[in-house]
GROMACS .gro file of C-alpha atoms in nm:
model
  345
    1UNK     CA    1   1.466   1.262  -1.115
    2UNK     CA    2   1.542   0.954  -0.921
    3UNK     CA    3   1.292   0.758  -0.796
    4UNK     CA    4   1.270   0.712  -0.414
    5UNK     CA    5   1.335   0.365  -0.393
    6UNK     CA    6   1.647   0.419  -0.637
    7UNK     CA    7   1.782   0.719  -0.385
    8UNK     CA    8   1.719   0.578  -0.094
    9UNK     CA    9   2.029   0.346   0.047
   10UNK     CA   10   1.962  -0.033   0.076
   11UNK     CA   11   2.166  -0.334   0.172
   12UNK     CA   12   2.258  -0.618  -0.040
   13UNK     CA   13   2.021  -0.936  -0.009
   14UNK     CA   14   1.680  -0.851   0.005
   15UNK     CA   15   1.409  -1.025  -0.196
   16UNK     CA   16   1.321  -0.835  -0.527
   17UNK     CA   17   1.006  -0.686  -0.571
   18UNK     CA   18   0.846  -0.701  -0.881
   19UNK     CA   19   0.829  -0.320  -0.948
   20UNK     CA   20   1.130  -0.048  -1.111
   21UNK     CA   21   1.026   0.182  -0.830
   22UNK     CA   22   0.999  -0.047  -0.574
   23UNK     CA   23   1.309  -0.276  -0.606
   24UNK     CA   24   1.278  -0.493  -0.262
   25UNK     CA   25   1.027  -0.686  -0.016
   26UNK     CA   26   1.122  -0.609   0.369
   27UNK     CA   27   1.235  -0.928   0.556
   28UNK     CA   28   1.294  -0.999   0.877
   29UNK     CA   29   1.596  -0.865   0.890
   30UNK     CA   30   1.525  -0.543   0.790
   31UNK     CA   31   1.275  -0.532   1.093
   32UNK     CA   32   1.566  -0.667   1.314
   33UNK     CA   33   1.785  -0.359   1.145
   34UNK     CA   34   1.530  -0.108   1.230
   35UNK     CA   35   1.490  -0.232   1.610
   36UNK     CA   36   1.818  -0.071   1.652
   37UNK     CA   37   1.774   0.232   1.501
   38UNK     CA   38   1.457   0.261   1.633
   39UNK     CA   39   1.608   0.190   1.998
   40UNK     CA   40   1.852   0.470   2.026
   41UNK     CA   41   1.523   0.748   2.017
   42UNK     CA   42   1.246   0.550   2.153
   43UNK     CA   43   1.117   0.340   2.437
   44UNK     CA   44   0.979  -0.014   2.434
   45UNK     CA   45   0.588   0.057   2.464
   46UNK     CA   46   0.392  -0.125   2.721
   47UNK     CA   47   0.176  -0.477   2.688
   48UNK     CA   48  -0.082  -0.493   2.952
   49UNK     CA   49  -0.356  -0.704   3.033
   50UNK     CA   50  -0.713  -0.583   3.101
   51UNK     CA   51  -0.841  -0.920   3.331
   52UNK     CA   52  -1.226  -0.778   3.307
   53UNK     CA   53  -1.249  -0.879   2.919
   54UNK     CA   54  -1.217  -1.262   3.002
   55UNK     CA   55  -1.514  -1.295   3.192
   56UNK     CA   56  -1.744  -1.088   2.940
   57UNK     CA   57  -1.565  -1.221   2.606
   58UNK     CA   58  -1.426  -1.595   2.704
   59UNK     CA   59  -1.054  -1.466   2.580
   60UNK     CA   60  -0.773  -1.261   2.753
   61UNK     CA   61  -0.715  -0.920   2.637
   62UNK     CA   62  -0.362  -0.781   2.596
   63UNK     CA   63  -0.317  -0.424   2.475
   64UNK     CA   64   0.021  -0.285   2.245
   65UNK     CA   65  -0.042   0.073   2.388
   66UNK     CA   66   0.195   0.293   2.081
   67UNK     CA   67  -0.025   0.568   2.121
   68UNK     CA   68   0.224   0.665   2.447
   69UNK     CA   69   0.487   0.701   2.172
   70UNK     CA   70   0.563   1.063   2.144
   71UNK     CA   71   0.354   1.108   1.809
   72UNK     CA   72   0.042   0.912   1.950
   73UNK     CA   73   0.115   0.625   1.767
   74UNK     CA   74   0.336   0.314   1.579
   75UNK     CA   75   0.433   0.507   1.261
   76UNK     CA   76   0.686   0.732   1.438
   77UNK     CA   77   0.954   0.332   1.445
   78UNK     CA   78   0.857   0.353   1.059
   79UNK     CA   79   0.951   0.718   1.010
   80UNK     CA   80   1.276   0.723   1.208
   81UNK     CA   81   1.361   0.405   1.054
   82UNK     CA   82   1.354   0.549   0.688
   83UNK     CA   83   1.549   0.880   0.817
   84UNK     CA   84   1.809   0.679   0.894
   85UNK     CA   85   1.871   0.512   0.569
   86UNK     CA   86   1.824   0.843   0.360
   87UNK     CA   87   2.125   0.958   0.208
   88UNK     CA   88   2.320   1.267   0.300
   89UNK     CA   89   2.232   1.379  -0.020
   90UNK     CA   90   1.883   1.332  -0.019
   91UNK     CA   91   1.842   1.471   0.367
   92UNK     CA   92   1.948   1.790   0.192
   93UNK     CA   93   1.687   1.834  -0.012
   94UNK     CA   94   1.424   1.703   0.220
   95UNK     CA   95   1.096   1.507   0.224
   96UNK     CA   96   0.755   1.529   0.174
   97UNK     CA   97   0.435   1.306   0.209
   98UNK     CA   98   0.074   1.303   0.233
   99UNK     CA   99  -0.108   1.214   0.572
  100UNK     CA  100  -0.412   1.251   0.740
  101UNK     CA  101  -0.221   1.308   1.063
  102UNK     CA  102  -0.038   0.999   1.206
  103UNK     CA  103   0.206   0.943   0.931
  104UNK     CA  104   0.252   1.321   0.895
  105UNK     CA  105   0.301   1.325   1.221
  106UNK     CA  106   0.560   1.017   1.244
  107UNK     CA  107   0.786   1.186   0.949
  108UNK     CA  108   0.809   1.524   1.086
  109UNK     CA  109   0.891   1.383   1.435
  110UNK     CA  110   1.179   1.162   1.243
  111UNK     CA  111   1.283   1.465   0.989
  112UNK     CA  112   1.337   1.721   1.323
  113UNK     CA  113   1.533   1.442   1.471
  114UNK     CA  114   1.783   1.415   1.171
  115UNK     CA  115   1.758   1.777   1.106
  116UNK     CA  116   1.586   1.772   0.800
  117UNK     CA  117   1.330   2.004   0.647
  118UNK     CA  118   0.985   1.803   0.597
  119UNK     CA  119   0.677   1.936   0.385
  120UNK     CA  120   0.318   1.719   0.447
  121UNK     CA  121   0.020   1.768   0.243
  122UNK     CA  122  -0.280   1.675   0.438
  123UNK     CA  123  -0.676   1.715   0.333
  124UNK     CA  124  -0.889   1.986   0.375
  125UNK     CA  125  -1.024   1.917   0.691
  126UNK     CA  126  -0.722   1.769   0.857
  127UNK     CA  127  -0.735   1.668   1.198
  128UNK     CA  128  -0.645   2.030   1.388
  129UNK     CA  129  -0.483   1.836   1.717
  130UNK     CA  130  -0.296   1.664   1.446
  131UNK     CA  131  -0.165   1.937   1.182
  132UNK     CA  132  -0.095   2.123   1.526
  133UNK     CA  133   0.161   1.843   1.643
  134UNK     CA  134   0.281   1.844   1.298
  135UNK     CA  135   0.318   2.241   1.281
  136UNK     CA  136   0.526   2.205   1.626
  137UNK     CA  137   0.756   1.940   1.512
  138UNK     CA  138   0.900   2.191   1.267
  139UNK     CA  139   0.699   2.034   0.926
  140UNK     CA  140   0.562   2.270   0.680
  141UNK     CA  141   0.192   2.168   0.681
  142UNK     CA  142  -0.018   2.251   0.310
  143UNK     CA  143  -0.386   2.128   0.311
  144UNK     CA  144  -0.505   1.997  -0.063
  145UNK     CA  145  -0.780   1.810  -0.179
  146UNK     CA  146  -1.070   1.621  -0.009
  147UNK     CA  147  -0.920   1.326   0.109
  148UNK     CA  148  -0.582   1.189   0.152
  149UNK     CA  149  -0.606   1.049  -0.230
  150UNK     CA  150  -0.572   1.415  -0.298
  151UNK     CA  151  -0.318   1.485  -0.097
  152UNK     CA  152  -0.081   1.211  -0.229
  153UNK     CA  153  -0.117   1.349  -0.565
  154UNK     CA  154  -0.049   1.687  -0.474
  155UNK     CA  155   0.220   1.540  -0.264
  156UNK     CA  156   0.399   1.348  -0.535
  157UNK     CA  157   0.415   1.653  -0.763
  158UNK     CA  158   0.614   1.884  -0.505
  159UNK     CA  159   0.873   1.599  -0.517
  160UNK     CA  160   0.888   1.597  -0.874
  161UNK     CA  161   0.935   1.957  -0.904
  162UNK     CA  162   1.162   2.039  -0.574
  163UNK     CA  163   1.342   1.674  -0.600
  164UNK     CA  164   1.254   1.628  -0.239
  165UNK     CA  165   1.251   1.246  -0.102
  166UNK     CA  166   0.880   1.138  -0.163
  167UNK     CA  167   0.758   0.906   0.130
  168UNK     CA  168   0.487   0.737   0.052
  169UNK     CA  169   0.263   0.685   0.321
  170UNK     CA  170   0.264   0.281   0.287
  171UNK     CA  171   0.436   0.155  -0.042
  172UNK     CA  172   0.770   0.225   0.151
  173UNK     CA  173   1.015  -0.080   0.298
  174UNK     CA  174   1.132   0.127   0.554
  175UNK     CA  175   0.815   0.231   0.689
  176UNK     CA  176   0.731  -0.143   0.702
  177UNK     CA  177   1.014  -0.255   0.844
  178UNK     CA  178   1.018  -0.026   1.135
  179UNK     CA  179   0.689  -0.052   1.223
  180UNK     CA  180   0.715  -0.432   1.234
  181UNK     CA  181   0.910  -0.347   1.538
  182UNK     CA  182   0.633  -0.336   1.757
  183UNK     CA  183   0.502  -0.675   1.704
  184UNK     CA  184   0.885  -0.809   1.765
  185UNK     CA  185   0.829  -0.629   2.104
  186UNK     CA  186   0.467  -0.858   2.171
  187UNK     CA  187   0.652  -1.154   2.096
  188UNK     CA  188   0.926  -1.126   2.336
  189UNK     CA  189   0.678  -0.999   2.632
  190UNK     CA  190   0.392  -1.243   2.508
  191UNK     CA  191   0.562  -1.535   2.324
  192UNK     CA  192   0.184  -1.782   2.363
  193UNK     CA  193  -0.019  -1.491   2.212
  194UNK     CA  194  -0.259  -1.673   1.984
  195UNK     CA  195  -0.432  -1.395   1.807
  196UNK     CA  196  -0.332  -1.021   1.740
  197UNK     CA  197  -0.540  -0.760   1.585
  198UNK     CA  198  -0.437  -0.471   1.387
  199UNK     CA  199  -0.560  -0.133   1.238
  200UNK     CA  200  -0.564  -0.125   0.894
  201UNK     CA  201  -0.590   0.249   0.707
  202UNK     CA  202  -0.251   0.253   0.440
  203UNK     CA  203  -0.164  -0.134   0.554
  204UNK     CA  204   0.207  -0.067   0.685
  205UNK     CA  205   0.127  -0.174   1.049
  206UNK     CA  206  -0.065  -0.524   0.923
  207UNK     CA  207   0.205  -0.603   0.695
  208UNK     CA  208   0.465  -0.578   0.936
  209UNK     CA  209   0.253  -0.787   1.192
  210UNK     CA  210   0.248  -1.012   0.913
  211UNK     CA  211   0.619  -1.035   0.825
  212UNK     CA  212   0.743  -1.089   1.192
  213UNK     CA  213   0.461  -1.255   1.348
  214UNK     CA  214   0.383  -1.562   1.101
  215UNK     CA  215   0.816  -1.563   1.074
  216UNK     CA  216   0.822  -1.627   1.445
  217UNK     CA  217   0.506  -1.776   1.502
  218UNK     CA  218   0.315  -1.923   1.235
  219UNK     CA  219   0.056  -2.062   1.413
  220UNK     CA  220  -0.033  -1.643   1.545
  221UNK     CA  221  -0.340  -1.574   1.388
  222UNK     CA  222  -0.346  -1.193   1.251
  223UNK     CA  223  -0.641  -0.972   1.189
  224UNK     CA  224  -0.648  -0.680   0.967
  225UNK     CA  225  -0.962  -0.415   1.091
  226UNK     CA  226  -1.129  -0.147   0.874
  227UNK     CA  227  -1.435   0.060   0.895
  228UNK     CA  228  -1.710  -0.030   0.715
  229UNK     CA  229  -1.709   0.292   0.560
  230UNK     CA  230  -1.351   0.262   0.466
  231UNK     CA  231  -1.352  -0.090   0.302
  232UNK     CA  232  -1.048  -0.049   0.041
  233UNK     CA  233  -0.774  -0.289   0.201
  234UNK     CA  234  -1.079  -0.533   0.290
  235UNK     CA  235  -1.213  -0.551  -0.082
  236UNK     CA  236  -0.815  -0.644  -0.218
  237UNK     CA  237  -0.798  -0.865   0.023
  238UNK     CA  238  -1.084  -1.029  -0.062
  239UNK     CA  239  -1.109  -0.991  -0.436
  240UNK     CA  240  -0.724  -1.074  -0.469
  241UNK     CA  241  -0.677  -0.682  -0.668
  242UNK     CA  242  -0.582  -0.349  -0.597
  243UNK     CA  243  -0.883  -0.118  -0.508
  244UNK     CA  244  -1.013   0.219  -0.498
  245UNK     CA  245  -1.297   0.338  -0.381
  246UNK     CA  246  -1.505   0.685  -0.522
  247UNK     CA  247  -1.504   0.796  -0.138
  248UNK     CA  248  -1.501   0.700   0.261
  249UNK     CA  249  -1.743   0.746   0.547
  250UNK     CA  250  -1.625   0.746   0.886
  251UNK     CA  251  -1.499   0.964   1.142
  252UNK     CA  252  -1.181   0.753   1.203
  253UNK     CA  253  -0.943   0.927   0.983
  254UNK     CA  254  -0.703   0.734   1.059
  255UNK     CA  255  -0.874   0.447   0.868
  256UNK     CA  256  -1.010   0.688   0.601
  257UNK     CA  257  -0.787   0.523   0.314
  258UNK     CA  258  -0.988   0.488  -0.074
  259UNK     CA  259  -0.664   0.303  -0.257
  260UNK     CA  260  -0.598  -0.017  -0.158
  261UNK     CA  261  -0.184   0.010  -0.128
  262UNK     CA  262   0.054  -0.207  -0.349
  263UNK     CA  263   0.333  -0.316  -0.116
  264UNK     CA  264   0.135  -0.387   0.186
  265UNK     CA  265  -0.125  -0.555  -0.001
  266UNK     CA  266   0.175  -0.756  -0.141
  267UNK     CA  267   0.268  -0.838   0.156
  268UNK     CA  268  -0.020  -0.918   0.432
  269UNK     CA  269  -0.255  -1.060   0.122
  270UNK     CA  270  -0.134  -1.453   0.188
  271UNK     CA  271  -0.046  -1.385   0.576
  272UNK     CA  272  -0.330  -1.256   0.710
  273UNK     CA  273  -0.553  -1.484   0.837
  274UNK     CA  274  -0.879  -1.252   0.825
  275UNK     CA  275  -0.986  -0.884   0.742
  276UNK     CA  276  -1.276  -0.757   0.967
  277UNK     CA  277  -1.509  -0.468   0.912
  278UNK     CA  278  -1.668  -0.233   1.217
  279UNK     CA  279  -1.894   0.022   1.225
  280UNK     CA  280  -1.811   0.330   1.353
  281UNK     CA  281  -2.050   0.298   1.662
  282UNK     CA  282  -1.855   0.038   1.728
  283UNK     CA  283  -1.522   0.198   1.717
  284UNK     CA  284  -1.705   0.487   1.940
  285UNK     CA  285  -1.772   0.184   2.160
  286UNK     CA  286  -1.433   0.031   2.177
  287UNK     CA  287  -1.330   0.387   2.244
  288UNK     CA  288  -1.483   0.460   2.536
  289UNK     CA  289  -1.434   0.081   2.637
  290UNK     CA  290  -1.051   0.146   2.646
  291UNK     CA  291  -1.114   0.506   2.853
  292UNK     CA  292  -1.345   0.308   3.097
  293UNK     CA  293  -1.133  -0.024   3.165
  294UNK     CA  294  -0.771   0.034   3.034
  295UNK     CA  295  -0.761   0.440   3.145
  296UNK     CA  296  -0.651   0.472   2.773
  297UNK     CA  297  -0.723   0.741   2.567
  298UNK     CA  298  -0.754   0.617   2.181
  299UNK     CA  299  -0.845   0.800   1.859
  300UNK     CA  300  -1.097   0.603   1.636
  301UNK     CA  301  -0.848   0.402   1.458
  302UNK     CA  302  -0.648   0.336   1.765
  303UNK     CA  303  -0.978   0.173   1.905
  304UNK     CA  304  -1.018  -0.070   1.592
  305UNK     CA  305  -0.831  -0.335   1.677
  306UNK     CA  306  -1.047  -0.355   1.992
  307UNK     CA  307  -1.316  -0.321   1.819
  308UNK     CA  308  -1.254  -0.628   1.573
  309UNK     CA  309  -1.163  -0.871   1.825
  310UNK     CA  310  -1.496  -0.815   2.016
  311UNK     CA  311  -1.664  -0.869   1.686
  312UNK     CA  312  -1.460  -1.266   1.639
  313UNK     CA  313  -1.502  -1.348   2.020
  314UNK     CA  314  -1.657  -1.637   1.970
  315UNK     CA  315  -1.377  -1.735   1.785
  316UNK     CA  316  -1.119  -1.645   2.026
  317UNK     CA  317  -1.205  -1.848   2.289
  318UNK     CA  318  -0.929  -1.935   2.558
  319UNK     CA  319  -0.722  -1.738   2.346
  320UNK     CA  320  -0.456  -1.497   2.434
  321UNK     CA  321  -0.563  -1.166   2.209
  322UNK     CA  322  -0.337  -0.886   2.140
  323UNK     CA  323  -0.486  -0.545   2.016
  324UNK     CA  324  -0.276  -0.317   1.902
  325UNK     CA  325  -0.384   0.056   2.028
  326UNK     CA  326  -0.208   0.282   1.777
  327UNK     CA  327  -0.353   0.682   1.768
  328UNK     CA  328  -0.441   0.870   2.093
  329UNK     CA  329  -0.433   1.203   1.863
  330UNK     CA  330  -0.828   1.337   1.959
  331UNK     CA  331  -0.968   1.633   2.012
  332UNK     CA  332  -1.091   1.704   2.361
  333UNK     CA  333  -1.455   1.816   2.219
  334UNK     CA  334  -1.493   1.506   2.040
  335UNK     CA  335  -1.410   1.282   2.298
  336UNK     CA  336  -1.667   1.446   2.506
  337UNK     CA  337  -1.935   1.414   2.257
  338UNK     CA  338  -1.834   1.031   2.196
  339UNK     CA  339  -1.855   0.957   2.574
  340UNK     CA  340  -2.185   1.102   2.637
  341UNK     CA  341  -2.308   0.937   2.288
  342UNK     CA  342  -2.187   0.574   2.351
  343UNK     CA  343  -2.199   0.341   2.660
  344UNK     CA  344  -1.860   0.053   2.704
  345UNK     CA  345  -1.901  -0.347   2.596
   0.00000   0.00000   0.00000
């Protein structure tokens, strides 16, 4: 069988990347590319200021609100992206991937729109709002293993024995590229941002901050954000090596990533100016911070960007700080119980 990178179609130029199955590094053009594709299904998602944060935090908050895409959050430019470049060969035969819900949720959006048939695997457990969506957009949802580690795996197999297309939640250019579409957007709304903080669970949405942002703007410090309980991408960043932990602990599933991810980590490992660690009450804060001052409804990991640039105020003084709030996939009941558990910064 083929591998995906080999049956997927590329154009000529891009930078080699020092793996068979993953022949090229995403450059700015690619992101460029994928801003129109990505235009022709989707609308440019809002940048708004929230004036209150200044006075309480000495820096002016901006907020990249993707969860009003129509999957909830910034995967969906990655997914449609990589549809587009799949051959008519490959469509035929489908795709599959592993997700806790976003991604899933991104490629089955993407797969209905191109009319092809997409299988996720998520873990047992699964968000239900999420494999809902998912189930609606036409995907055929299977739950396996404990944790999305599982699921990969289990994932990864169906393509080898069905010869679907396997997307891999992060180590895939596509997904990169599209995704850095969003911080192309802050830039042109937002060109004197000096900061701009991003979720980190499989490392797509960093990496392409990474590639655009220090390509237009150098001097635009980026910040990766995990949960403590989550540390993978955090530890290779730090000890310079791929990672994996033996489990996760946090309620942000979004986040909930134990394998450090090769091409991301590739990529945002020399460009990223910090990775930051929050609790989870603090992601339950920045939560119902967002619902109280923005009128924004965010999922865990769509609070964490938040969440790590309260955590580096002091450092961010004067500064123009862009969060981006990616994931506004949660359940009604846990809302509640997060709202009458924590009170806003």
């Amino acid at each position: 069988m083929a591998s995906s990178a080999q049956r997927l179609q590329r154009e000529p130029g891009r930078t080699p990347y020092p793996s068979p199955a993953m022949p090229w590094l995403p450059i700015l053009a690619d992101v460029l590319a994928a801003k129109r594709v990505i235009a022709r299904t989707l609308p440019r998602t809002p940048l708004i200021e929230v004036p209150s944060f200044r006075e309480q935090f000495g820096f002016d908050l901006f907020l990249k609100v993707e969860s009003v895409l129509p999957t909830g959050a910034f995967k969906v430019r990655g997914g449609l992206f990589l549809m587009d470049r799949l051959p008519a060969e490959q469509k035929a035969k489908g795709v599959v991937t592993a997700s806790t819900g976003n991604h899933g949720q991104s490629i089955a959006f993407a797969a209905r729109a191109a009319q092809v048939t997409a299988s996720i695997f998520v873990p047992e457990g699964a968000n239900p709002a999420k494999v809902a969506s998912m189930q609606q957009l036409g995907a055929n949802v299977v739950f396996a293993g404990n944790d999305f580690a599982d699921s990969c795996r289990a994932a990864e197999a169906f393509a080898a024995e069905n010869g679907a297309y396997y997307v891999h939640p992060a180590n895939e250019p596509c997904l990169i590229a599209g995704v850095g579409t969003y911080t192309l957007e802050i830039l042109e709304d937002l060109p004197d941002a000096g900061a701009l903080f991003v979720a980190i669970g499989g490392g797509s949405g960093v990496s392409g901050a990474c590639l655009v942002g220090k390509a237009i703007n150098p001097g635009l410090a980026i910040y990766g954000v995990q949960a403590t309980g989550a540390p993978a991408a955090y530890e290779g960043w730090r000890q310079r090596k791929l990672v994996t932990l033996d489990r996760t602990d946090t309620f942000a599933e979004g986040v909930a990533t134990r394998e450090a991810m090769d091409l991301p980590s590739r990529i945002f490992w020399d460009k990223v100016d910090a990775v930051t660690l929050v609790s989870d009450q603090e992601l339950k804060r920045s939560m119902v911070t967002l619902l109280e001052r923005a009128h924004i409804v965010a999922e865990g990991a769509g609070a964490a960007a938040l969440a790590g640039a309260i955590s580096r105020a002091d450092q961010l003084q004067g500064k123009k700080v862009v969060c981006v709030v990616s994931g506004g996939n949660v359940t009604l009941s846990a809302l509640k119980a997060i709202v009458n558990e924590e009170q806003p910064w």
